[in-house]
Amino acid sequence: MSPTAEHTPRVDPGRAAPSVLQAVRDPRMLLREVLAGLVVALALIPEAISFSVIAGVDPKVGLFSSFIMAVSIAFLGGRPAMTTAATGAVALVIAPVMRTYGMDYFIATVLLAGVLQILLAVFGVAKLMRFIPRSVMVGFVNALALLVFGAQLPELVGVPWAVYPLVAAGIIIMVLMPKITKAVPAPLVSVIIVTAAAVVFAINVPTVGDKGDLPDSLPEFFMPNVPLTWETLTIIAPFALGMALVGLMESLMTAKLVDEITDTRSNKTRESWAQGIANLLSGLFGGMGGCAVVGQTMINVKVSGARTRISTFLAGVFLLLLILVFGDVVAMIPMAALVAVMIMVSVATFDWHSIAPSTLRRLPKSETLVMLTTVAVVLATHNLAIGVVVGVFVAAMMFVRRVAHFVSVDRAVTGEGSQAVARYTVTGELFFASSNDLTTMFAYTADPDLVEIDMAQSHIWDASSVAALDTIVTKYARLGKTVELTGMNDATRSFHDRLSGGLGGEQ
């Protein structure tokens, strides 16, 4: 991990982003990065096992996938401190392949998804992030917090009563610990104390070991045994494309969230192809692939305060060590300890300001609607990517609805008799939504024989606007009146001249 790979320009040019070299030279920062990686590794274990169950594969598939992706993304990724591992969103997309076609086709799907992500990165899919409005981003964050919290509920229902005081104790420790010292991540202290209490007092509660057997050997190279035929491609391609899109969208949204939390900028294109390579490496060693894991990233960045690639790299290394070397110890960790950590993550992640009465009164209702729509769709589908797509669509419709009414037409008649001229001034941007009503803003029968339409304060953006102007000219022509279009800027004139008369409008 070279220091140069860590450089990410900040929004504030006066402040430098912390690099790997800076962290190594600063014992306090290095300790924070190391301990943050350990906390993330502990949090990854039960989730990786759970996601393996969702995908229908052995727990080691998800665990090894998380190790490989965390380590590889630490070197390749465009967003320092963001954690990548096996995720539920990806598991849901490709689970049908495992159920129907088996492990070989499953791994082939992961490999193809990695290739597709690299291709999407080359074609600039990361640039689409600029079209995601803030209201969708807030909805994404709030939905994420609710999903993280909801994922803990199964660990709190139908369990021994002792689970509840352990969870409460873990939360209290994480609330109080930062007031005492921030040198050690509060989640790590909480996990250690709660685990020690459960072991010392022999408290019988569900543990990490109850989630499944931990592997006892290193991952091995795996090449899927599938025929290289068109039929194979038609089977795996739809699932691979779905995995690629969901993984990229969730990763890029998480990267944008970390950008805002840390006040730094990340390289989204680099992150896109790095996700593809990480999925390829995961598949080649029998892993289930994945993408950025938002909950663990929030533990790393927001709760533990990590800022460099060291924490991400060590999260992968610690994960492997914990399951291979300290598997027996890890298996003893009460799920209550990890549930407490994830509850605090959900509370810290949720944008409480977005639902404050004062905020709701000030914000336009359309912004609030977009945020709530994003949250509702994510909670209904349990898929952050679908929620973001729907949120962006609703935001776009709201935007189009608003700007459609921004076009105005002013009429003035000068001169008399044969010298009379009706002058119309069109103001605003003309596109498919705003130009639909343009044809209704002219007094065709009342106007004199000469009509001038001044376009100096407007701009034509699409063929719909050209067709609307053609319709206006045709309506006047039928009445024996002449129309002159004036004031067009060069781009509008060129676009209009190229399309006018050839769009099959009203004749």
Short mmCIF file of C-alpha atoms in Angstrom, two decimals:
data_model
loop_
_atom_site.label_atom_id
_atom_site.label_comp_id
_atom_site.label_asym_id
_atom_site.label_seq_id
_atom_site.Cartn_x
_atom_site.Cartn_y
_atom_site.Cartn_z
CA MET A 1 0.00 0.00 0.00
CA SER A 2 2.00 2.96 -1.22
CA PRO A 3 1.41 6.38 0.28
CA THR A 4 0.69 7.81 -3.15
CA ALA A 5 -2.22 5.44 -3.57
CA GLU A 6 -3.79 7.02 -0.53
CA HIS A 7 -3.96 10.55 -1.94
CA THR A 8 -7.51 11.81 -2.35
CA PRO A 9 -8.06 15.53 -2.95
CA ARG A 10 -10.19 17.18 -0.31
CA VAL A 11 -13.04 19.55 -0.89
CA ASP A 12 -11.13 22.00 1.27
CA PRO A 13 -7.78 22.43 -0.53
CA GLY A 14 -6.26 23.78 2.67
CA ARG A 15 -6.49 20.41 4.44
CA ALA A 16 -4.67 17.24 3.37
CA ALA A 17 -6.24 13.81 3.49
CA PRO A 18 -4.43 11.45 5.89
CA SER A 19 -2.23 8.97 4.06
CA VAL A 20 -0.94 5.52 4.93
CA LEU A 21 2.52 7.00 5.55
CA GLN A 22 1.09 9.61 7.90
CA ALA A 23 -0.77 6.91 9.84
CA VAL A 24 2.37 4.77 10.15
CA ARG A 25 4.34 7.74 11.48
CA ASP A 26 1.63 8.71 13.99
CA PRO A 27 1.31 6.00 16.72
CA ARG A 28 -2.06 7.33 17.86
CA MET A 29 -3.53 7.32 14.36
CA LEU A 30 -2.01 3.91 13.62
CA LEU A 31 -3.51 2.43 16.79
CA ARG A 32 -6.91 3.82 15.81
CA GLU A 33 -6.65 2.27 12.34
CA VAL A 34 -5.55 -1.11 13.72
CA LEU A 35 -8.29 -1.29 16.33
CA ALA A 36 -10.91 -0.11 13.85
CA GLY A 37 -9.91 -2.95 11.54
CA LEU A 38 -10.30 -5.43 14.41
CA VAL A 39 -13.79 -4.15 15.27
CA VAL A 40 -14.89 -4.34 11.63
CA ALA A 41 -13.53 -7.89 11.34
CA LEU A 42 -15.55 -8.97 14.37
CA ALA A 43 -18.68 -7.40 12.91
CA LEU A 44 -18.10 -9.04 9.52
CA ILE A 45 -18.08 -12.62 10.81
CA PRO A 46 -21.76 -13.13 11.74
CA GLU A 47 -22.99 -11.13 8.75
CA ALA A 48 -20.80 -13.05 6.28
CA ILE A 49 -22.18 -16.30 7.69
CA SER A 50 -25.75 -14.99 7.45
CA PHE A 51 -25.28 -13.84 3.86
CA SER A 52 -23.86 -17.26 2.99
CA VAL A 53 -27.07 -18.81 4.29
CA ILE A 54 -29.11 -16.40 2.14
CA ALA A 55 -27.08 -17.36 -0.93
CA GLY A 56 -27.40 -21.08 -0.11
CA VAL A 57 -23.67 -21.72 0.20
CA ASP A 58 -21.31 -22.94 2.94
CA PRO A 59 -20.41 -20.24 5.56
CA LYS A 60 -16.76 -20.35 4.49
CA VAL A 61 -17.78 -19.03 1.04
CA GLY A 62 -18.99 -15.76 2.53
CA LEU A 63 -16.15 -15.52 5.05
CA PHE A 64 -13.40 -16.08 2.47
CA SER A 65 -15.12 -13.73 0.07
CA SER A 66 -15.12 -11.00 2.73
CA PHE A 67 -11.41 -11.58 3.45
CA ILE A 68 -10.37 -11.47 -0.22
CA MET A 69 -12.48 -8.43 -1.09
CA ALA A 70 -11.46 -6.41 1.98
CA VAL A 71 -7.75 -6.98 1.34
CA SER A 72 -7.88 -6.42 -2.43
CA ILE A 73 -10.02 -3.27 -2.21
CA ALA A 74 -7.54 -1.83 0.33
CA PHE A 75 -4.95 -1.74 -2.46
CA LEU A 76 -7.19 -1.08 -5.47
CA GLY A 77 -10.19 0.93 -4.25
CA GLY A 78 -10.84 4.61 -4.83
CA ARG A 79 -12.35 5.29 -1.40
CA PRO A 80 -9.96 4.83 1.55
CA ALA A 81 -11.50 3.38 4.74
CA MET A 82 -14.54 1.95 2.94
CA THR A 83 -15.09 -1.73 3.72
CA THR A 84 -16.00 -4.21 0.99
CA ALA A 85 -17.16 -7.75 1.73
CA ALA A 86 -19.98 -10.23 1.16
CA THR A 87 -23.36 -8.47 1.31
CA GLY A 88 -27.02 -9.37 1.58
CA ALA A 89 -27.99 -7.36 -1.52
CA VAL A 90 -25.61 -9.36 -3.73
CA ALA A 91 -26.55 -12.64 -2.05
CA LEU A 92 -30.24 -12.08 -2.82
CA VAL A 93 -29.52 -11.39 -6.49
CA ILE A 94 -27.45 -14.52 -7.19
CA ALA A 95 -29.05 -16.99 -4.74
CA PRO A 96 -31.37 -18.44 -7.46
CA VAL A 97 -28.30 -19.53 -9.46
CA MET A 98 -27.05 -21.66 -6.56
CA ARG A 99 -30.47 -23.18 -5.93
CA THR A 100 -31.10 -24.08 -9.57
CA TYR A 101 -27.72 -24.71 -11.16
CA GLY A 102 -25.21 -25.40 -8.37
CA MET A 103 -21.85 -24.08 -7.21
CA ASP A 104 -20.01 -24.01 -10.54
CA TYR A 105 -22.60 -21.81 -12.21
CA PHE A 106 -22.77 -19.72 -9.03
CA ILE A 107 -19.04 -18.93 -9.17
CA ALA A 108 -19.21 -18.36 -12.94
CA THR A 109 -21.88 -15.73 -12.27
CA VAL A 110 -19.64 -13.97 -9.74
CA LEU A 111 -16.75 -13.94 -12.23
CA LEU A 112 -18.91 -12.55 -15.03
CA ALA A 113 -20.28 -9.88 -12.68
CA GLY A 114 -16.72 -8.78 -11.95
CA VAL A 115 -15.97 -8.47 -15.68
CA LEU A 116 -19.17 -6.47 -16.22
CA GLN A 117 -18.28 -4.09 -13.40
CA ILE A 118 -14.90 -3.41 -14.99
CA LEU A 119 -16.60 -2.72 -18.33
CA LEU A 120 -19.15 -0.43 -16.69
CA ALA A 121 -16.30 1.46 -15.04
CA VAL A 122 -14.57 1.88 -18.41
CA PHE A 123 -17.80 3.27 -19.89
CA GLY A 124 -18.08 5.84 -17.10
CA VAL A 125 -20.97 4.57 -14.99
CA ALA A 126 -19.48 6.33 -11.94
CA LYS A 127 -20.23 9.70 -13.53
CA LEU A 128 -23.94 9.00 -13.09
CA MET A 129 -23.50 9.65 -9.36
CA ARG A 130 -23.78 13.38 -10.04
CA PHE A 131 -27.45 12.87 -10.92
CA ILE A 132 -28.37 11.56 -7.48
CA PRO A 133 -30.00 14.44 -5.55
CA ARG A 134 -29.48 15.12 -1.88
CA SER A 135 -33.02 14.04 -0.96
CA VAL A 136 -32.31 10.57 -2.39
CA MET A 137 -29.00 10.46 -0.53
CA VAL A 138 -30.75 11.31 2.75
CA GLY A 139 -33.35 8.62 2.02
CA PHE A 140 -30.55 6.14 1.30
CA VAL A 141 -28.86 6.92 4.64
CA ASN A 142 -32.09 6.72 6.65
CA ALA A 143 -33.17 3.50 4.95
CA LEU A 144 -29.75 2.02 5.58
CA ALA A 145 -30.00 2.86 9.27
CA LEU A 146 -33.45 1.26 9.50
CA LEU A 147 -32.26 -1.85 7.63
CA VAL A 148 -29.26 -2.22 9.94
CA PHE A 149 -31.54 -1.88 12.97
CA GLY A 150 -34.15 -4.24 11.52
CA ALA A 151 -31.48 -6.86 10.85
CA GLN A 152 -30.84 -7.02 14.61
CA LEU A 153 -34.45 -7.79 15.53
CA PRO A 154 -34.18 -11.57 14.93
CA GLU A 155 -31.42 -11.59 17.54
CA LEU A 156 -33.75 -9.88 20.04
CA VAL A 157 -36.88 -11.99 19.57
CA GLY A 158 -37.37 -15.40 21.17
CA VAL A 159 -34.01 -15.29 22.95
CA PRO A 160 -33.05 -15.80 26.62
CA TRP A 161 -33.84 -12.81 28.84
CA ALA A 162 -30.12 -12.36 29.58
CA VAL A 163 -29.62 -11.07 26.03
CA TYR A 164 -31.39 -7.80 26.84
CA PRO A 165 -29.19 -6.64 29.76
CA LEU A 166 -26.09 -7.60 27.74
CA VAL A 167 -27.27 -5.50 24.77
CA ALA A 168 -28.13 -2.62 27.09
CA ALA A 169 -24.73 -2.87 28.78
CA GLY A 170 -22.99 -2.82 25.41
CA ILE A 171 -24.87 0.31 24.33
CA ILE A 172 -24.14 2.09 27.64
CA ILE A 173 -20.43 1.31 27.30
CA MET A 174 -20.34 2.74 23.76
CA VAL A 175 -22.14 5.89 24.89
CA LEU A 176 -19.86 6.50 27.88
CA MET A 177 -16.51 5.31 26.48
CA PRO A 178 -15.89 8.32 24.17
CA LYS A 179 -16.37 10.63 27.15
CA ILE A 180 -13.48 8.85 28.89
CA THR A 181 -11.11 8.27 25.95
CA LYS A 182 -11.21 8.04 22.18
CA ALA A 183 -7.86 6.28 21.88
CA VAL A 184 -9.58 2.88 21.72
CA PRO A 185 -12.74 2.36 19.63
CA ALA A 186 -15.76 2.11 21.93
CA PRO A 187 -17.27 -0.87 20.00
CA LEU A 188 -14.13 -2.96 20.66
CA VAL A 189 -14.24 -2.19 24.39
CA SER A 190 -17.95 -3.03 24.44
CA VAL A 191 -17.45 -6.38 22.68
CA ILE A 192 -14.61 -7.36 25.02
CA ILE A 193 -16.45 -6.44 28.22
CA VAL A 194 -19.76 -8.04 27.21
CA THR A 195 -17.98 -11.22 26.07
CA ALA A 196 -15.95 -11.39 29.28
CA ALA A 197 -19.12 -10.95 31.36
CA ALA A 198 -20.92 -13.72 29.46
CA VAL A 199 -17.97 -16.12 29.88
CA VAL A 200 -17.13 -15.32 33.51
CA PHE A 201 -20.73 -15.57 34.70
CA ALA A 202 -21.53 -18.50 32.36
CA ILE A 203 -24.47 -16.64 30.82
CA ASN A 204 -26.22 -18.88 28.32
CA VAL A 205 -26.98 -16.69 25.29
CA PRO A 206 -26.63 -17.17 21.49
CA THR A 207 -23.05 -16.77 20.29
CA VAL A 208 -21.24 -16.30 17.00
CA GLY A 209 -20.49 -20.03 16.98
CA ASP A 210 -24.23 -20.74 16.80
CA LYS A 211 -24.35 -19.07 13.38
CA GLY A 212 -22.31 -21.81 11.74
CA ASP A 213 -18.97 -23.61 11.72
CA LEU A 214 -15.93 -21.46 11.04
CA PRO A 215 -13.44 -22.73 8.40
CA ASP A 216 -10.09 -24.22 9.47
CA SER A 217 -8.11 -23.95 6.22
CA LEU A 218 -7.06 -21.26 3.73
CA PRO A 219 -9.16 -20.55 0.62
CA GLU A 220 -8.18 -22.57 -2.47
CA PHE A 221 -8.13 -21.65 -6.15
CA PHE A 222 -11.45 -22.52 -7.79
CA MET A 223 -12.18 -22.61 -11.50
CA PRO A 224 -15.86 -23.31 -12.26
CA ASN A 225 -16.52 -26.36 -14.40
CA VAL A 226 -19.13 -24.97 -16.79
CA PRO A 227 -19.37 -25.34 -20.58
CA LEU A 228 -18.26 -22.22 -22.45
CA THR A 229 -21.41 -22.02 -24.54
CA TRP A 230 -24.08 -19.49 -25.45
CA GLU A 231 -26.54 -21.42 -23.28
CA THR A 232 -24.33 -20.97 -20.22
CA LEU A 233 -24.08 -17.25 -20.93
CA THR A 234 -27.85 -16.90 -21.21
CA ILE A 235 -28.22 -18.62 -17.83
CA ILE A 236 -25.72 -16.57 -15.84
CA ALA A 237 -25.71 -13.22 -17.68
CA PRO A 238 -28.99 -11.81 -16.26
CA PHE A 239 -27.94 -12.62 -12.69
CA ALA A 240 -24.39 -11.36 -13.29
CA LEU A 241 -25.67 -8.06 -14.69
CA GLY A 242 -28.02 -7.66 -11.72
CA MET A 243 -25.17 -8.37 -9.31
CA ALA A 244 -22.87 -5.93 -11.12
CA LEU A 245 -25.41 -3.10 -11.06
CA VAL A 246 -26.54 -3.64 -7.47
CA GLY A 247 -22.94 -3.96 -6.26
CA LEU A 248 -21.75 -0.84 -8.07
CA MET A 249 -24.69 1.27 -7.01
CA GLU A 250 -24.40 0.30 -3.36
CA SER A 251 -20.62 0.79 -3.42
CA LEU A 252 -20.74 4.19 -5.11
CA MET A 253 -23.50 5.41 -2.81
CA THR A 254 -21.47 4.27 0.19
CA ALA A 255 -18.37 5.99 -1.19
CA LYS A 256 -20.35 9.21 -1.58
CA LEU A 257 -21.59 8.88 2.00
CA VAL A 258 -18.03 8.44 3.30
CA ASP A 259 -16.95 11.45 1.22
CA GLU A 260 -19.46 13.58 3.09
CA ILE A 261 -18.56 12.19 6.52
CA THR A 262 -14.81 12.66 6.05
CA ASP A 263 -14.92 15.83 3.91
CA THR A 264 -12.75 14.13 1.30
CA ARG A 265 -13.29 13.18 -2.32
CA SER A 266 -12.92 9.68 -3.71
CA ASN A 267 -12.19 8.36 -7.18
CA LYS A 268 -15.50 6.75 -8.15
CA THR A 269 -14.22 5.35 -11.46
CA ARG A 270 -11.31 3.67 -9.72
CA GLU A 271 -13.68 2.31 -7.08
CA SER A 272 -15.91 0.87 -9.83
CA TRP A 273 -13.24 -1.17 -11.59
CA ALA A 274 -11.66 -2.10 -8.25
CA GLN A 275 -14.98 -3.63 -7.20
CA GLY A 276 -14.92 -5.66 -10.41
CA ILE A 277 -11.40 -6.93 -9.79
CA ALA A 278 -12.25 -7.74 -6.16
CA ASN A 279 -15.23 -9.80 -7.32
CA LEU A 280 -13.04 -11.60 -9.86
CA LEU A 281 -10.49 -12.47 -7.18
CA SER A 282 -13.26 -13.55 -4.83
CA GLY A 283 -14.75 -15.85 -7.47
CA LEU A 284 -11.38 -17.36 -8.37
CA PHE A 285 -11.02 -18.51 -4.76
CA GLY A 286 -14.55 -19.82 -4.44
CA GLY A 287 -16.06 -16.67 -2.90
CA MET A 288 -19.57 -15.32 -3.40
CA GLY A 289 -18.47 -11.79 -4.28
CA GLY A 290 -19.97 -8.70 -2.72
CA CYS A 291 -19.71 -4.93 -2.60
CA ALA A 292 -19.29 -2.13 -0.08
CA VAL A 293 -20.86 -3.04 3.27
CA VAL A 294 -22.41 0.13 4.60
CA GLY A 295 -22.88 -0.94 8.21
CA GLN A 296 -19.27 -2.04 8.69
CA THR A 297 -18.06 1.03 6.80
CA MET A 298 -19.95 3.20 9.28
CA ILE A 299 -18.33 1.26 12.15
CA ASN A 300 -14.94 1.90 10.57
CA VAL A 301 -15.35 5.56 9.62
CA LYS A 302 -18.01 7.09 11.84
CA VAL A 303 -17.79 5.07 15.05
CA SER A 304 -14.10 4.07 15.13
CA GLY A 305 -12.73 7.14 13.31
CA ALA A 306 -10.61 5.30 10.71
CA ARG A 307 -9.52 7.27 7.65
CA THR A 308 -6.94 5.26 5.69
CA ARG A 309 -6.57 2.00 3.77
CA ILE A 310 -4.80 0.43 6.74
CA SER A 311 -8.08 -0.19 8.57
CA THR A 312 -9.66 -1.83 5.51
CA PHE A 313 -6.63 -4.02 4.89
CA LEU A 314 -6.39 -5.10 8.51
CA ALA A 315 -10.12 -5.82 8.66
CA GLY A 316 -9.49 -8.53 6.04
CA VAL A 317 -6.33 -9.80 7.73
CA PHE A 318 -7.93 -9.89 11.17
CA LEU A 319 -10.97 -11.64 9.71
CA LEU A 320 -8.78 -14.46 8.39
CA LEU A 321 -6.82 -14.70 11.64
CA LEU A 322 -9.94 -14.68 13.77
CA ILE A 323 -11.63 -17.53 11.88
CA LEU A 324 -8.51 -19.68 11.37
CA VAL A 325 -6.41 -19.06 14.48
CA PHE A 326 -8.85 -17.75 17.07
CA GLY A 327 -11.97 -19.48 15.83
CA ASP A 328 -12.74 -21.01 19.22
CA VAL A 329 -12.50 -17.61 20.94
CA VAL A 330 -14.56 -15.82 18.29
CA ALA A 331 -17.25 -18.50 18.55
CA MET A 332 -17.70 -17.52 22.23
CA ILE A 333 -18.62 -13.87 21.45
CA PRO A 334 -22.28 -13.29 22.36
CA MET A 335 -24.41 -12.08 19.48
CA ALA A 336 -25.74 -9.53 21.99
CA ALA A 337 -22.35 -7.77 21.90
CA LEU A 338 -22.45 -7.39 18.12
CA VAL A 339 -26.14 -6.46 18.14
CA ALA A 340 -25.33 -3.59 20.51
CA VAL A 341 -22.63 -2.37 18.10
CA MET A 342 -24.98 -2.48 15.09
CA ILE A 343 -27.76 -0.68 16.99
CA MET A 344 -25.34 2.15 17.77
CA VAL A 345 -24.28 2.18 14.12
CA SER A 346 -27.90 2.56 13.01
CA VAL A 347 -28.49 5.40 15.47
CA ALA A 348 -25.33 7.21 14.36
CA THR A 349 -26.11 6.68 10.67
CA PHE A 350 -29.70 7.96 10.68
CA ASP A 351 -30.04 11.61 9.63
CA TRP A 352 -32.15 12.83 12.55
CA HIS A 353 -32.05 16.40 11.28
CA SER A 354 -33.99 15.31 8.16
CA ILE A 355 -37.09 14.46 10.22
CA ALA A 356 -36.95 17.38 12.64
CA PRO A 357 -40.20 19.42 12.52
CA SER A 358 -38.26 22.61 11.74
CA THR A 359 -36.58 20.92 8.76
CA LEU A 360 -39.82 19.48 7.44
CA ARG A 361 -41.45 22.92 7.62
CA ARG A 362 -38.66 24.58 5.63
CA LEU A 363 -38.08 21.93 2.98
CA PRO A 364 -40.25 21.80 -0.15
CA LYS A 365 -42.81 18.98 0.15
CA SER A 366 -41.40 17.40 -3.02
CA GLU A 367 -37.98 16.97 -1.35
CA THR A 368 -39.56 15.26 1.65
CA LEU A 369 -41.65 13.05 -0.64
CA VAL A 370 -38.54 11.91 -2.53
CA MET A 371 -36.76 11.07 0.74
CA LEU A 372 -39.74 9.13 2.10
CA THR A 373 -40.24 7.31 -1.20
CA THR A 374 -36.62 6.17 -1.21
CA VAL A 375 -36.92 4.91 2.36
CA ALA A 376 -40.23 3.15 1.72
CA VAL A 377 -39.00 1.33 -1.41
CA VAL A 378 -35.79 0.21 0.29
CA LEU A 379 -37.69 -1.13 3.29
CA ALA A 380 -40.22 -2.87 1.03
CA THR A 381 -37.62 -4.50 -1.22
CA HIS A 382 -34.69 -4.76 1.24
CA ASN A 383 -32.60 -3.52 -1.68
CA LEU A 384 -30.80 -0.18 -1.44
CA ALA A 385 -30.14 -0.05 -5.19
CA ILE A 386 -33.83 -0.35 -6.13
CA GLY A 387 -34.71 2.34 -3.60
CA VAL A 388 -32.12 4.72 -5.05
CA VAL A 389 -33.32 4.13 -8.63
CA VAL A 390 -36.95 4.77 -7.68
CA GLY A 391 -35.94 7.81 -5.62
CA VAL A 392 -34.01 9.32 -8.53
CA PHE A 393 -36.97 8.65 -10.84
CA VAL A 394 -39.42 10.39 -8.48
CA ALA A 395 -36.99 13.30 -8.01
CA ALA A 396 -36.66 13.63 -11.79
CA MET A 397 -40.43 13.68 -12.22
CA MET A 398 -40.76 16.32 -9.52
CA PHE A 399 -38.06 18.41 -11.16
CA VAL A 400 -39.65 18.14 -14.60
CA ARG A 401 -43.01 19.09 -13.12
CA ARG A 402 -41.52 22.23 -11.57
CA VAL A 403 -39.48 23.44 -14.52
CA ALA A 404 -42.30 22.71 -16.97
CA HIS A 405 -44.01 25.85 -15.67
CA PHE A 406 -40.94 28.08 -15.90
CA VAL A 407 -41.50 28.99 -19.55
CA SER A 408 -43.41 32.21 -20.21
CA VAL A 409 -44.56 33.94 -23.40
CA ASP A 410 -45.15 37.72 -23.50
CA ARG A 411 -47.13 39.31 -26.36
CA ALA A 412 -46.98 42.88 -27.64
CA VAL A 413 -48.53 44.32 -30.82
CA THR A 414 -46.94 47.34 -32.50
CA GLY A 415 -48.01 49.34 -35.54
CA GLU A 416 -51.40 49.46 -37.22
CA GLY A 417 -53.05 48.01 -40.28
CA SER A 418 -50.67 46.35 -42.70
CA GLN A 419 -47.73 47.55 -40.60
CA ALA A 420 -48.93 45.80 -37.46
CA VAL A 421 -46.58 43.21 -35.95
CA ALA A 422 -47.27 40.80 -33.08
CA ARG A 423 -44.07 40.31 -31.12
CA TYR A 424 -43.80 37.32 -28.76
CA THR A 425 -40.92 36.96 -26.30
CA VAL A 426 -40.29 33.37 -25.15
CA THR A 427 -38.47 33.11 -21.80
CA GLY A 428 -37.18 29.88 -20.26
CA GLU A 429 -35.71 26.50 -21.20
CA LEU A 430 -37.64 24.57 -23.83
CA PHE A 431 -37.72 20.77 -23.56
CA PHE A 432 -40.33 18.02 -23.78
CA ALA A 433 -42.19 19.03 -20.60
CA SER A 434 -42.11 22.81 -20.92
CA SER A 435 -42.79 22.93 -24.66
CA ASN A 436 -45.99 20.90 -24.54
CA ASP A 437 -48.06 23.97 -23.62
CA LEU A 438 -46.12 26.36 -25.85
CA THR A 439 -48.57 26.04 -28.74
CA THR A 440 -51.45 27.24 -26.53
CA MET A 441 -49.77 30.55 -25.65
CA PHE A 442 -50.34 32.30 -29.02
CA ALA A 443 -53.38 34.28 -30.24
CA TYR A 444 -53.45 32.84 -33.75
CA THR A 445 -56.67 34.41 -35.05
CA ALA A 446 -56.29 37.79 -33.30
CA ASP A 447 -52.71 38.43 -34.43
CA PRO A 448 -51.89 40.56 -37.50
CA ASP A 449 -50.37 39.06 -40.65
CA LEU A 450 -46.78 39.43 -39.41
CA VAL A 451 -45.67 37.60 -36.27
CA GLU A 452 -42.21 37.74 -34.69
CA ILE A 453 -41.16 35.19 -32.06
CA ASP A 454 -38.10 36.35 -30.08
CA MET A 455 -36.09 33.37 -28.76
CA ALA A 456 -33.21 35.40 -27.29
CA GLN A 457 -34.18 34.51 -23.70
CA SER A 458 -34.78 30.80 -24.26
CA HIS A 459 -32.90 27.71 -25.36
CA ILE A 460 -34.08 24.64 -27.30
CA TRP A 461 -32.96 21.34 -25.77
CA ASP A 462 -34.83 18.62 -27.65
CA ALA A 463 -36.85 17.66 -30.71
CA SER A 464 -40.14 18.15 -28.88
CA SER A 465 -39.47 21.90 -28.70
CA VAL A 466 -38.59 22.08 -32.39
CA ALA A 467 -41.81 20.22 -33.22
CA ALA A 468 -43.80 22.68 -31.06
CA LEU A 469 -42.33 25.66 -32.95
CA ASP A 470 -43.08 23.93 -36.26
CA THR A 471 -46.68 23.48 -35.15
CA ILE A 472 -46.96 27.18 -34.25
CA VAL A 473 -45.57 28.24 -37.63
CA THR A 474 -47.95 25.83 -39.42
CA LYS A 475 -51.00 27.15 -37.53
CA TYR A 476 -50.17 30.73 -38.55
CA ALA A 477 -49.46 29.65 -42.15
CA ARG A 478 -52.93 28.13 -42.41
CA LEU A 479 -54.31 31.56 -41.55
CA GLY A 480 -52.14 33.19 -44.19
CA LYS A 481 -49.80 34.76 -41.66
CA THR A 482 -46.01 34.90 -41.68
CA VAL A 483 -43.83 33.94 -38.69
CA GLU A 484 -40.23 35.01 -38.15
CA LEU A 485 -38.08 33.36 -35.46
CA THR A 486 -35.44 35.73 -34.14
CA GLY A 487 -32.79 35.95 -31.44
CA MET A 488 -31.77 32.27 -31.38
CA ASN A 489 -28.29 31.58 -30.03
CA ASP A 490 -25.93 29.61 -32.24
CA ALA A 491 -26.57 26.23 -30.60
CA THR A 492 -30.35 26.67 -30.73
CA ARG A 493 -30.25 27.91 -34.35
CA SER A 494 -28.13 24.97 -35.49
CA PHE A 495 -30.32 22.45 -33.66
CA HIS A 496 -33.54 24.01 -34.94
CA ASP A 497 -32.38 24.26 -38.55
CA ARG A 498 -31.27 20.63 -38.53
CA LEU A 499 -34.62 19.26 -37.31
CA SER A 500 -37.24 21.79 -38.37
CA GLY A 501 -39.71 20.49 -40.95
CA GLY A 502 -38.65 16.87 -40.60
CA LEU A 503 -40.40 15.76 -37.40
CA GLY A 504 -43.83 14.96 -38.80
CA GLY A 505 -45.66 17.50 -36.64
CA GLU A 506 -49.03 19.11 -37.38
CA GLN A 507 -49.39 19.85 -41.05
#
